[in-house]
Short mmCIF file of C-alpha atoms in Angstrom, two decimals:
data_model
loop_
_atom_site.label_atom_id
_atom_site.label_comp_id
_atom_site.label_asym_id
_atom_site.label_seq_id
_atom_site.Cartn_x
_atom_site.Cartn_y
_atom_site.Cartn_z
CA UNK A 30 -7.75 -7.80 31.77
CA UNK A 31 -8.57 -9.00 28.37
CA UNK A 32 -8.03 -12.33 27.22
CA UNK A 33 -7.53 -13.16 23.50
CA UNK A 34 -9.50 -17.03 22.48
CA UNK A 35 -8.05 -18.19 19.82
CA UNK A 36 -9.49 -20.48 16.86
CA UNK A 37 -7.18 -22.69 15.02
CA UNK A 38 -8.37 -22.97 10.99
CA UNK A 39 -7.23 -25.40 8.55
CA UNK A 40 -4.36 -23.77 7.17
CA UNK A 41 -0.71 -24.52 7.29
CA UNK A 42 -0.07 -22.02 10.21
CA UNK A 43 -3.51 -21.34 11.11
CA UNK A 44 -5.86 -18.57 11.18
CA UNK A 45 -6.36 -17.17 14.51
CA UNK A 46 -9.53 -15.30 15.11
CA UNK A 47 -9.50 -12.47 17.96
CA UNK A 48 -12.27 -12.58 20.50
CA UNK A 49 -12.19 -10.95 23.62
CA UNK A 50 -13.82 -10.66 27.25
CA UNK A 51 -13.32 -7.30 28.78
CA UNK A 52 -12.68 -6.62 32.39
CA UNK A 53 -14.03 -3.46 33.63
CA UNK A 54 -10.84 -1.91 34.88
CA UNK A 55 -8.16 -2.00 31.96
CA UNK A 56 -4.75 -1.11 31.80
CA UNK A 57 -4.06 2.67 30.63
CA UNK A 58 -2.01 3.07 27.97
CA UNK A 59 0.94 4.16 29.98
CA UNK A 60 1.15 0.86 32.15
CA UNK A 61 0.37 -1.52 28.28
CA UNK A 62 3.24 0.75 27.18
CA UNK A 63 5.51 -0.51 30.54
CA UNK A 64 4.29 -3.75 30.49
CA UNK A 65 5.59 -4.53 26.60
CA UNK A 66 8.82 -2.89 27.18
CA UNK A 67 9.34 -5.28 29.89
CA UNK A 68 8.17 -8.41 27.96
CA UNK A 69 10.30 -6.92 25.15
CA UNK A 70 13.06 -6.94 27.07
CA UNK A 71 12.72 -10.32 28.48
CA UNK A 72 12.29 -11.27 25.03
CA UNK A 73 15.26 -9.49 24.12
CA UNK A 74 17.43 -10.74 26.60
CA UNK A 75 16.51 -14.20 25.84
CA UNK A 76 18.07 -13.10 22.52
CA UNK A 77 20.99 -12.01 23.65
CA UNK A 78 20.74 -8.66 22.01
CA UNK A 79 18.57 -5.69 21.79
CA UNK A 80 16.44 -4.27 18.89
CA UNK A 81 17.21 -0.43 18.57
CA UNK A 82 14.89 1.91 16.02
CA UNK A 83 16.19 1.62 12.30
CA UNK A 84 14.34 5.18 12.26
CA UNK A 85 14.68 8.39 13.71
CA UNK A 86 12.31 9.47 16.27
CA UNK A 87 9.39 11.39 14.56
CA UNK A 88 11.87 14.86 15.98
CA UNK A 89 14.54 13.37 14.02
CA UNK A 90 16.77 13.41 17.33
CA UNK A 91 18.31 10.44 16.94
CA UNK A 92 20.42 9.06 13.95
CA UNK A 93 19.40 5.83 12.15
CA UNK A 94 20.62 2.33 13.49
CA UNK A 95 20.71 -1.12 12.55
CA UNK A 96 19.16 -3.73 14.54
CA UNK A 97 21.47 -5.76 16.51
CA UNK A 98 19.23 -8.35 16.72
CA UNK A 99 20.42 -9.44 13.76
CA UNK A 100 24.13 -9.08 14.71
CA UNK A 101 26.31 -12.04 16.16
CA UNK A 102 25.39 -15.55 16.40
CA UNK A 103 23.51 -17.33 13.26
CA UNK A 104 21.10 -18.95 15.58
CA UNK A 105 19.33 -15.32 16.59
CA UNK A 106 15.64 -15.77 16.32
CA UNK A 107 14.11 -14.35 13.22
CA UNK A 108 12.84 -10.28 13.05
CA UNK A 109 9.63 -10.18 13.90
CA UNK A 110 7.01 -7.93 11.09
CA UNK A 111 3.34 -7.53 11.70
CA UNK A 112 1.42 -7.14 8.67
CA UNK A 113 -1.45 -4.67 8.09
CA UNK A 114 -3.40 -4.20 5.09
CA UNK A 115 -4.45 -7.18 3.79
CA UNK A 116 -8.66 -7.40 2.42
CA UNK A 117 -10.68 -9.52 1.25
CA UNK A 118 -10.26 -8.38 -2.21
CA UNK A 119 -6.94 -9.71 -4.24
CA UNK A 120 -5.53 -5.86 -5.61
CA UNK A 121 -2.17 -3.99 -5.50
CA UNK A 122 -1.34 -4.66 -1.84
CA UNK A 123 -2.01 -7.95 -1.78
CA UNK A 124 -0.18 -8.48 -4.99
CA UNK A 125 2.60 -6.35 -3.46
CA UNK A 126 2.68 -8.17 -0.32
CA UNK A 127 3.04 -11.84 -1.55
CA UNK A 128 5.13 -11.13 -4.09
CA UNK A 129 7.62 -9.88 -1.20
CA UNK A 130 6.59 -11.57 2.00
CA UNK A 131 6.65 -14.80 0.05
CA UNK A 132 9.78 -14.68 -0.92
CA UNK A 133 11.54 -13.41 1.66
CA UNK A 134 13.78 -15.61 4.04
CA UNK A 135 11.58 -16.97 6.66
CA UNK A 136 14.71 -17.84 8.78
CA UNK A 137 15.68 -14.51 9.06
CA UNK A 138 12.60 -12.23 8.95
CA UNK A 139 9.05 -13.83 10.28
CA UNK A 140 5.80 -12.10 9.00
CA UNK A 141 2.37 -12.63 10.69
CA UNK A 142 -0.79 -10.79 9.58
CA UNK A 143 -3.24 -8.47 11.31
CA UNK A 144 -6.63 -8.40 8.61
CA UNK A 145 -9.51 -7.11 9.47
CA UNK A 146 -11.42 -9.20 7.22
CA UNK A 147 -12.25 -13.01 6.88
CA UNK A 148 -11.70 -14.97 4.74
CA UNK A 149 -8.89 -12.34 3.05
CA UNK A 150 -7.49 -13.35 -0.77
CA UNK A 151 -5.26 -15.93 -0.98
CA UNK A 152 -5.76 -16.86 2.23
CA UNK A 153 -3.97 -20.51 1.86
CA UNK A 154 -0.97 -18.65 0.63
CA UNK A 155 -1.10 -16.12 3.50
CA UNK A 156 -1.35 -18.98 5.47
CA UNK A 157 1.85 -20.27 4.46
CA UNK A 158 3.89 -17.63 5.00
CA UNK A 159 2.49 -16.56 8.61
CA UNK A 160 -0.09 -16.52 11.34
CA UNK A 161 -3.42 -14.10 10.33
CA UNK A 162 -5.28 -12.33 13.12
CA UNK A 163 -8.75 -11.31 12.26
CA UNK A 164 -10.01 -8.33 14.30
CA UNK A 165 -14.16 -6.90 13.61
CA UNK A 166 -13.64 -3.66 10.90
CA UNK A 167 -14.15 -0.51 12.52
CA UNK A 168 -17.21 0.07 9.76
CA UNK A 169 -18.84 -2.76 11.25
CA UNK A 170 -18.90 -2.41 14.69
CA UNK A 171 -16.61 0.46 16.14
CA UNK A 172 -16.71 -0.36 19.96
CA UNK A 173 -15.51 -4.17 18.95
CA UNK A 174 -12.85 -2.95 17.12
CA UNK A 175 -11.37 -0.99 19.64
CA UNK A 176 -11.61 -3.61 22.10
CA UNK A 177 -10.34 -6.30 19.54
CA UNK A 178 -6.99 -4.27 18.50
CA UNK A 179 -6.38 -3.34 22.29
CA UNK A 180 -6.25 -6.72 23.49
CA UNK A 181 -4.23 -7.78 20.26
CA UNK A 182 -1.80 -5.26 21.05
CA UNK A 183 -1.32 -6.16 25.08
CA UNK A 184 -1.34 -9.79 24.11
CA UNK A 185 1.07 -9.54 21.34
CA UNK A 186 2.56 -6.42 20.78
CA UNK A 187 5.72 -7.03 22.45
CA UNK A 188 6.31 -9.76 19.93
CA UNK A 189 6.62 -7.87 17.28
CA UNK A 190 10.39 -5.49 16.22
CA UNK A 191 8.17 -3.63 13.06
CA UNK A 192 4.91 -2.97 11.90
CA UNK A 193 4.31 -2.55 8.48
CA UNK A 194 1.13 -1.16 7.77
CA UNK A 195 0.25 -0.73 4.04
CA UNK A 196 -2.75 1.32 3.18
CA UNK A 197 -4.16 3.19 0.23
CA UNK A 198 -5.10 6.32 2.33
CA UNK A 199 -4.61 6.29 6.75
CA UNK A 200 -7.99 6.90 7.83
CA UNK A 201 -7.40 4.68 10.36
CA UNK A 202 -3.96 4.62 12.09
CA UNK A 203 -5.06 3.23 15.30
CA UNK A 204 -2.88 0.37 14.85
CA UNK A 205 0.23 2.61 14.19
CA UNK A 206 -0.97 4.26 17.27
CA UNK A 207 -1.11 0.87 19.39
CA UNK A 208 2.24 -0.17 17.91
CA UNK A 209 4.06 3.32 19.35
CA UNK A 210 1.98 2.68 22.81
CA UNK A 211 3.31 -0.79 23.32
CA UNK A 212 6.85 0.33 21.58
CA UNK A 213 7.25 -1.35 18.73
CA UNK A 214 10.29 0.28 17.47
CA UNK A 215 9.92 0.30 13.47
CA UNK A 216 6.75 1.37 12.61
CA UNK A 217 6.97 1.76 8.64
CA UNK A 218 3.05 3.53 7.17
CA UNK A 219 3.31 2.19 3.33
CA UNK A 220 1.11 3.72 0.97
CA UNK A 221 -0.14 2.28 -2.28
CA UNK A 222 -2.32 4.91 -3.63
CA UNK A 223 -2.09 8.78 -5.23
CA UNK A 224 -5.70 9.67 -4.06
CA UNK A 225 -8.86 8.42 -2.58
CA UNK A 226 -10.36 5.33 -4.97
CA UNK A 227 -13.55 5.56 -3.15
CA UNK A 228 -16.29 8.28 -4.24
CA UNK A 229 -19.14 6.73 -2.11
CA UNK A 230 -20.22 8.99 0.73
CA UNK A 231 -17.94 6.21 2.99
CA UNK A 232 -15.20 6.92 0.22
CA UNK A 233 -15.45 10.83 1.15
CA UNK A 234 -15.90 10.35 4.88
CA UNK A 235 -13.04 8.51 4.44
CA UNK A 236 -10.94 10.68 2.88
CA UNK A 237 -11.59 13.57 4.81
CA UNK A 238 -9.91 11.47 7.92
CA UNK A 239 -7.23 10.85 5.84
CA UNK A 240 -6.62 14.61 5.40
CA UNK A 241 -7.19 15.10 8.89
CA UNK A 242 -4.71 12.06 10.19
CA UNK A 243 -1.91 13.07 7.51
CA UNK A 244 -0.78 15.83 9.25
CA UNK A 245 0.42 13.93 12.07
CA UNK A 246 1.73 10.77 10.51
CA UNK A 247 5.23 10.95 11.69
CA UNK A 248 3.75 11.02 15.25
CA UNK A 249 2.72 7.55 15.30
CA UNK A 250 4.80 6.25 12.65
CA UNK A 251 8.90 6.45 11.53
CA UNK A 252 9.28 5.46 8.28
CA UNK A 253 7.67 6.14 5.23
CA UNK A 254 7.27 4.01 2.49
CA UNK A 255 4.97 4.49 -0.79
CA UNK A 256 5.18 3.13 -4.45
CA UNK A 257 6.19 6.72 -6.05
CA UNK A 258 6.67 9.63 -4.48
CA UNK A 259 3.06 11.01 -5.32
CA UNK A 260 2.09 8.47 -3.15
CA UNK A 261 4.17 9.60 -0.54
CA UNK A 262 3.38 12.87 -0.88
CA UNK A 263 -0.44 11.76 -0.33
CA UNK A 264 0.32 9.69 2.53
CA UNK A 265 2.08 12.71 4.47
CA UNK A 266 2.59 16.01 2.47
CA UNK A 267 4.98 17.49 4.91
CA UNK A 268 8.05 14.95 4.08
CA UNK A 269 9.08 15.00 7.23
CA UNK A 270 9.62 11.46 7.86
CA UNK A 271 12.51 9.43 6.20
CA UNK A 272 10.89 8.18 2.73
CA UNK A 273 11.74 5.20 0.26
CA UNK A 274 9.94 4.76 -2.56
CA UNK A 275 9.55 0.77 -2.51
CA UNK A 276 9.38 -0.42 -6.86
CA UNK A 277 6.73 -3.06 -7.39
CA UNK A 278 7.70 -6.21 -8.55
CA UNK A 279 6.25 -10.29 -10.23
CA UNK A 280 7.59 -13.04 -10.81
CA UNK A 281 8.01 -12.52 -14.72
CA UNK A 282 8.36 -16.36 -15.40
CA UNK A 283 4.54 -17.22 -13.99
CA UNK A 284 3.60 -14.79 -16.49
CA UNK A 285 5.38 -15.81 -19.20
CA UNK A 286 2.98 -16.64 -22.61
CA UNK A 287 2.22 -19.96 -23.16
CA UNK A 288 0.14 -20.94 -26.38
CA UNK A 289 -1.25 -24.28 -24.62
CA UNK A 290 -2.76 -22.28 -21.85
CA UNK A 291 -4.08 -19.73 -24.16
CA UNK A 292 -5.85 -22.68 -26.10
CA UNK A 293 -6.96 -24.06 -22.34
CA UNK A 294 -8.50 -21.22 -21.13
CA UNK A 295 -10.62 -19.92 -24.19
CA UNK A 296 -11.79 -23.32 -24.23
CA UNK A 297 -12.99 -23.63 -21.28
CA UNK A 298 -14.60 -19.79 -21.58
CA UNK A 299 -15.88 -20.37 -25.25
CA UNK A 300 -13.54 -17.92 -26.51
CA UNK A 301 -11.93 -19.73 -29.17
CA UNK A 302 -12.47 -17.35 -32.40
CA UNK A 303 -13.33 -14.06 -30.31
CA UNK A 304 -11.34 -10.96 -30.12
CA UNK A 305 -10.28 -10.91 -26.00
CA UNK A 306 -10.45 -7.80 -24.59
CA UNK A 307 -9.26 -8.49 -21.07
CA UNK A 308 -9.15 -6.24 -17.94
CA UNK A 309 -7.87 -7.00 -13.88
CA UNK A 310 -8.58 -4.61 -11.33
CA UNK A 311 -11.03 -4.33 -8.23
CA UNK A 312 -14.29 -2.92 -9.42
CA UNK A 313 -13.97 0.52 -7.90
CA UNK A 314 -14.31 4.16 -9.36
CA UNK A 315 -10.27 4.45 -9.58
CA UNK A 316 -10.30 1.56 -12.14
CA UNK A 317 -12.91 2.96 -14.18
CA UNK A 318 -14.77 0.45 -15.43
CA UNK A 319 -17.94 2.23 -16.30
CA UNK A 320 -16.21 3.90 -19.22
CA UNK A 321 -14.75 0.66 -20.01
CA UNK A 322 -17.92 -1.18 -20.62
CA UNK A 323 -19.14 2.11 -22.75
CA UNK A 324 -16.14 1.72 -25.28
CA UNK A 325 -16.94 -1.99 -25.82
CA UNK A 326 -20.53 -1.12 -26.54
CA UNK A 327 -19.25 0.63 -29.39
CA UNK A 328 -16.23 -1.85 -30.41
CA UNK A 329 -18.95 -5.54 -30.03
CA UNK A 330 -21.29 -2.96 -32.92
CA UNK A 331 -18.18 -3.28 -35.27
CA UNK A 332 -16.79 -6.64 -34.16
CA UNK A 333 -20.05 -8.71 -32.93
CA UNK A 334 -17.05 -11.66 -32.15
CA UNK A 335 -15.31 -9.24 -29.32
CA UNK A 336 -15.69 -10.10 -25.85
CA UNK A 337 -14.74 -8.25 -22.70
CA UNK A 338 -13.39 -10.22 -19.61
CA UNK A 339 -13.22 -8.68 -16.08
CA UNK A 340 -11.09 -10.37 -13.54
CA UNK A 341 -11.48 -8.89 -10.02
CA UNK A 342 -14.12 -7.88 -7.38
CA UNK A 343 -15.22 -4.85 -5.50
CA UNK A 344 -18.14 -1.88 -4.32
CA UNK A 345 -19.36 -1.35 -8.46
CA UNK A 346 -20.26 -5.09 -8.94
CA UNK A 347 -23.57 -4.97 -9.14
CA UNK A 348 -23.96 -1.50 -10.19
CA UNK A 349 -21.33 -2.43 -13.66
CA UNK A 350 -23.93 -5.97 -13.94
CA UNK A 351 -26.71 -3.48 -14.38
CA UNK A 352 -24.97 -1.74 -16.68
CA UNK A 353 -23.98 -4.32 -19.23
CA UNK A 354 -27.64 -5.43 -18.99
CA UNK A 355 -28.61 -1.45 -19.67
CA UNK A 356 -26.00 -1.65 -22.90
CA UNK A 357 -27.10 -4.80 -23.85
CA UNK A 358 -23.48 -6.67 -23.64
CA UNK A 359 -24.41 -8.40 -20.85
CA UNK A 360 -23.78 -12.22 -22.77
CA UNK A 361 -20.40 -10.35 -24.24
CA UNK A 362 -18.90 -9.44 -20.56
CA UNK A 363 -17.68 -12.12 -18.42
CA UNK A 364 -17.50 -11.09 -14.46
CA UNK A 365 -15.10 -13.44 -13.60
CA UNK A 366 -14.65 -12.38 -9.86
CA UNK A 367 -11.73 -12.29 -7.44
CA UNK A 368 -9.30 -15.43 -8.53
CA UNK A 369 -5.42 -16.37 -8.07
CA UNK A 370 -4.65 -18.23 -11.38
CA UNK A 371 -4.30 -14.56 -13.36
CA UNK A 372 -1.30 -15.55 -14.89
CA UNK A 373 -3.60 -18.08 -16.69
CA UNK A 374 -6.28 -15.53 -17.79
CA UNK A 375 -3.85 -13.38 -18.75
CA UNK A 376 -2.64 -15.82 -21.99
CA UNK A 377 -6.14 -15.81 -23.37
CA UNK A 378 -6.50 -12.30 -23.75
CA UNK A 379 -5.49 -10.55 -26.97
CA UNK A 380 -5.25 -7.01 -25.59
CA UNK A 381 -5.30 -5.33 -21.89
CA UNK A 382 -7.20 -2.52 -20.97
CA UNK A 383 -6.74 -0.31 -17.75
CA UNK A 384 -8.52 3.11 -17.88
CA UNK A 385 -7.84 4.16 -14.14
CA UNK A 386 -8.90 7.51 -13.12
CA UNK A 387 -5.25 7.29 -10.90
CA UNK A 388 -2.75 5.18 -10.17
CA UNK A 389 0.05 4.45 -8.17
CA UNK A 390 2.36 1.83 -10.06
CA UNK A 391 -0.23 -0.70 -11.77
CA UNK A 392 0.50 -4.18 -10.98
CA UNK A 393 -2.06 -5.45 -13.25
CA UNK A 394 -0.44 -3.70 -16.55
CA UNK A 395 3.05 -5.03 -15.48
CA UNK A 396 1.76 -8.51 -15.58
CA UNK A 397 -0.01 -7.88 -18.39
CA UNK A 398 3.30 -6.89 -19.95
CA UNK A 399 5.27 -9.68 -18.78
CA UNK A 400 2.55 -11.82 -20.55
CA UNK A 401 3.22 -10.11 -23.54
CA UNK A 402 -0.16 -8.29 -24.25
CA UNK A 403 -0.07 -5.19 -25.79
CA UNK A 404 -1.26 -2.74 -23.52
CA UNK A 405 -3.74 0.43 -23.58
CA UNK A 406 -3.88 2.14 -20.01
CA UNK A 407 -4.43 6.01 -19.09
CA UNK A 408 -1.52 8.89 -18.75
CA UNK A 409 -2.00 8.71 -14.97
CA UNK A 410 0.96 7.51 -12.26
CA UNK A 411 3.22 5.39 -13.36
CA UNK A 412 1.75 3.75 -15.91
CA UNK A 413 3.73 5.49 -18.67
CA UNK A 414 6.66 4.08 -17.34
CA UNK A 415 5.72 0.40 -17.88
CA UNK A 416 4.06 1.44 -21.14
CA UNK A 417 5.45 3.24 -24.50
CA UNK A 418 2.98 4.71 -26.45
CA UNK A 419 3.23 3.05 -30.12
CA UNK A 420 6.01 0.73 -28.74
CA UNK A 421 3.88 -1.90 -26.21
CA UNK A 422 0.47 -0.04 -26.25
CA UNK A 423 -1.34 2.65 -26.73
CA UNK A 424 -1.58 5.94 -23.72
CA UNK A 425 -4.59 7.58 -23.58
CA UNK A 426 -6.10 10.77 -21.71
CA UNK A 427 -7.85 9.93 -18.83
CA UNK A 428 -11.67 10.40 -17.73
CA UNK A 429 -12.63 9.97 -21.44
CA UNK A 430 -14.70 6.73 -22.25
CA UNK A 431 -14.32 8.01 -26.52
CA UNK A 432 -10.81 7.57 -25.95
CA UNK A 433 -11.16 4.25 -24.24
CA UNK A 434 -13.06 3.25 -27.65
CA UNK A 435 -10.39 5.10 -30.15
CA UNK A 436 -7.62 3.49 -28.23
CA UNK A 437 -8.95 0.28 -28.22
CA UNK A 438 -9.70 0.40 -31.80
CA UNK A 439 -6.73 1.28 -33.10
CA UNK A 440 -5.39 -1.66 -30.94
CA UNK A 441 -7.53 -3.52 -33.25
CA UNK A 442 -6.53 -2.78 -36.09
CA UNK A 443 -4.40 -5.69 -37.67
CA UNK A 444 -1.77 -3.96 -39.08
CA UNK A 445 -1.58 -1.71 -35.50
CA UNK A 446 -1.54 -5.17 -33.55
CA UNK A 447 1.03 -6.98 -35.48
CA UNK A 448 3.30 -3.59 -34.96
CA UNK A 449 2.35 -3.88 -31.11
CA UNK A 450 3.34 -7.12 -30.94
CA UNK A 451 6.74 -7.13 -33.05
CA UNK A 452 7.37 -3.92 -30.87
CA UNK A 453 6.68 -5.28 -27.46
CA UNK A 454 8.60 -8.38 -28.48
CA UNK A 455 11.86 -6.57 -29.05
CA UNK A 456 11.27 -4.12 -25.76
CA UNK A 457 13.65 -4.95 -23.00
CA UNK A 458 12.09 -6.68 -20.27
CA UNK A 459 14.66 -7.35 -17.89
CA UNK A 460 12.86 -4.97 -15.59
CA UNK A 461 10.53 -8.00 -15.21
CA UNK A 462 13.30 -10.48 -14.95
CA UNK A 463 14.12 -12.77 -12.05
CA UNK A 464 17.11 -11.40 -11.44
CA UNK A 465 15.08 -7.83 -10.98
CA UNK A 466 12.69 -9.31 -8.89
CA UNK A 467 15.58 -10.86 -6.27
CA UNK A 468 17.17 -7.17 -6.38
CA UNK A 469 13.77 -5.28 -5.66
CA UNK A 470 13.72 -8.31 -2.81
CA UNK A 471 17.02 -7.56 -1.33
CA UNK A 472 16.48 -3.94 -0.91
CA UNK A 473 13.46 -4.11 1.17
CA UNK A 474 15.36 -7.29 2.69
CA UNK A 475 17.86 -4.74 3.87
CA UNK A 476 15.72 -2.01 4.77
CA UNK A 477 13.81 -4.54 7.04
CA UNK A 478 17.21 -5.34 8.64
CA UNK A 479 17.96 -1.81 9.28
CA UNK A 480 20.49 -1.00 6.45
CA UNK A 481 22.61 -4.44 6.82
CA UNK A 482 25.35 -4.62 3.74
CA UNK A 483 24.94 -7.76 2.44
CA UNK A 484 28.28 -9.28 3.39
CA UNK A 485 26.29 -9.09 7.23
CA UNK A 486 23.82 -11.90 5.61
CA UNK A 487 25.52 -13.14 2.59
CA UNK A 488 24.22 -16.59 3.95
CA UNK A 489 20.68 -15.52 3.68
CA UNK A 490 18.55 -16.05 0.89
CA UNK A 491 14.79 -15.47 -1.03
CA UNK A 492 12.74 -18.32 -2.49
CA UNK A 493 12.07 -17.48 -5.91
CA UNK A 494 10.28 -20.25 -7.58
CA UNK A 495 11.62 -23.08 -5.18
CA UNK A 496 15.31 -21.88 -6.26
CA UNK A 497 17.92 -20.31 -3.51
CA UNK A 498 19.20 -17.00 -4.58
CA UNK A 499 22.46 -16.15 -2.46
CA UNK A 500 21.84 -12.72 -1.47
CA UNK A 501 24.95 -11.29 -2.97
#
């Protein structure tokens, strides 16, 4: 039988880092399967209730129910979610996932975190909310990954009420699978992403699993969740398991423009009289920053004070290095790399760019917004609906790198700018507002609870910026 060693870091809760020694005759699935129904029931007992499915079995034979975990006596131990998803890179999902998971009440609903990296981003604040298990990628070394996510799953599957795996394309779903072997009974596939990001031959390799595993999503998983539909659609194109589109959401006060940090941070980046082009996004082939750094080749030969800034890591690193070198705007573009004080970068720009190939529903531009940059970004996803053209920003075509540079120049224009910016600062924004954020919080609150009104937890609440929000 396999044992699990684990490796305390020095984070609040810990990261725990999976290692295994593998006996030669292991369980089959069937018996794991028996085995964490009976510790689940044990568990369950010890409860004093029983978790049913919030979801419909992938036939759709049997109606939706709420948990009755969560039903009776306040001292009920907290739902138990398993993260996956998380990288090593700080993106969408990882946005997504603290802006909810970090908020949510810890009393009620308990997160821990299944990565298959180490360290991941913001791994102190991931630390805070949960425990993080680190299994080997299955890029790395296959064989160890399968033995690493069995033995997580015998170990600790019957821990867990959900899974919650959130991924940009299911290439993998082997830990959907586990979670239906052990019987995990809400097993929610979230997706983040229109399309494949990746065009490397891994990217297409990739993709072409996706294609193949899509068509039988629903029988491993039981609820859908994506940030638009097109996502959703990606994720499993036959619809035939029960779908919520899930909104994205920030904390609009972190963002909120300050004119001390703005003189902080261009300070400390010698950007005090320079026009600040600024751009966050992983350095992949959907954020397109090749044709980025091509339109401000052409912008620094009309304004030799413009500088570009790039926030964010990825695959194209090196290969977008080279290329500022090749363009010879290599002292103009600052690679500032993966960080967690955006909200800070953010006030030193004067205008955000994001020319993405695709997108689902940009986190980047909504922060950008709530920091009150005008905004140029592609007609692709959702980003239309967080920018107007001529009202916050400027919408472009996509796949054109001339009209990046047209864009961005008439963004440049003074009398365009100061139009941008008396625009944007009359635009409603409650979209962005706390009070938006809580909502957006209490719906996947309630989904997570399996449909509970709220007068079933009016007690409960989020933490949004060290404030108690009744959930009413």
């Amino acid at each position: 039988m396999a044992h699990l060693r684990l490796h305390a870091d020095d984070g609040e809760n810990g990261r725990q880092r999976i290692c295994q020694s593998t006996s030669a005759n292991c369980k089959s699935a069937q018996n794991q399967h028996a085995e964490a129904v009976c510790k689940r029931s044990q568990r369950n007992r010890a409860n004093g209730s029983r978790v049913e499915a919030i979801a419909g079995d992938r036939r759709g034979q049997r109606p939706l129910a709420s948990p009755s975990l969560m039903k009776g006596s306040m001292t009920m131990k907290p739902l138990r979610v398993l993260v996956v998803g998380w990288t090593a890179t700080t993106g969408g999902i990882e946005h997504f996932l603290m802006a909810y998971c970090g908020k949510m009440n810890r009393e009620r609903v308990q997160f821990d975190f299944l990565c298959r990296f180490s360290p991941i981003a913001c791994q102190k604040e991931a630390e805070k909310i949960g425990k993080i298990y680190t299994i080997t990628r299955r890029s790395s070394d296959i064989m160890r990954y399968y033995r690493e996510i069995n033995d997580f799953f015998r170990e600790h599957g019957h821990e867990y009420d959900i899974i919650w795996d959130n991924e940009c394309m299911f290439n993998d779903m082997t830990p959907l699978k586990k979670a239906a072997e052990v019987g995990i009974p809400v097993r929610i596939a979230h997706c983040h992403n229109p399309q494949n990001m990746d065009k490397s031959v891994i990217g297409h390799v990739q993709g072409f699993l996706h294609r193949v595993n899509h068509h039988s999503l629903s029988h491993y998983a039981n609820v859908l969740w994506a940030c638009s539909m097109e996502s959703a659609k990606w994720a499993c194109p036959a619809m035939d398991l029960p779908c919520e589109v899930i909104p994205n959401a920030i904390d609009a006060q972190m963002f909120r423009f300050s004119e001390q940090v703005r003189r902080e941070v261009r300070e400390q980046y010698g950007l005090e009289d320079c026009l600040v082009v600024g751009h966050v996004g992983r350095l992949q082939y959907q954020k397109n920053q090749t044709f980025l750094l091509d339109a401000f080749r052409h912008l620094h030969e009309r304004e030799e004070k413009a500088r570009l800034v790039l926030v964010g890591d990825g695959p194209d690193l090196t290969e977008l290095e080279a290329k500022a070198v090749t363009l010879g705007i290599e002292r103009e573009v600052l690679f500032l790399g993966n960080r967690d004080d955006v909200n800070r970068l953010l006030q030193a720009f004067d205008l955000f760019v994001m020319p993405s190939h695709f997108e689902g529903f940009g986190m980047a531009a909504l922060e950008a917004q709530a920091a009150g940059l005008p905004c140029l970004v592609t007609d692709v996803g959702g980003n239309t609906e967080i920018v107007e053209d001529g009202v916050n920003g400027v919408v472009i075509p996509p796949r054109s790198a001339q009209a990046i540079a047209d864009g961005i120049r008439r963004m440049c224009d003074p009398a365009c700018r100061a139009t941008l910016l008396r625009r944007a600062a009359g635009k409603d924004y409650s979209s962005f507002s706390d009070e938006n954020v809580d909502r957006q919080l209490r719906t996947v609150y309630r989904m997570l609870l399996g449909g509970m009104t709220d007068d079933q937890h009016r007690d409960s609440c989020v933490q949004c910026r060290g404030n108690s929000r009744t959930l009413s």
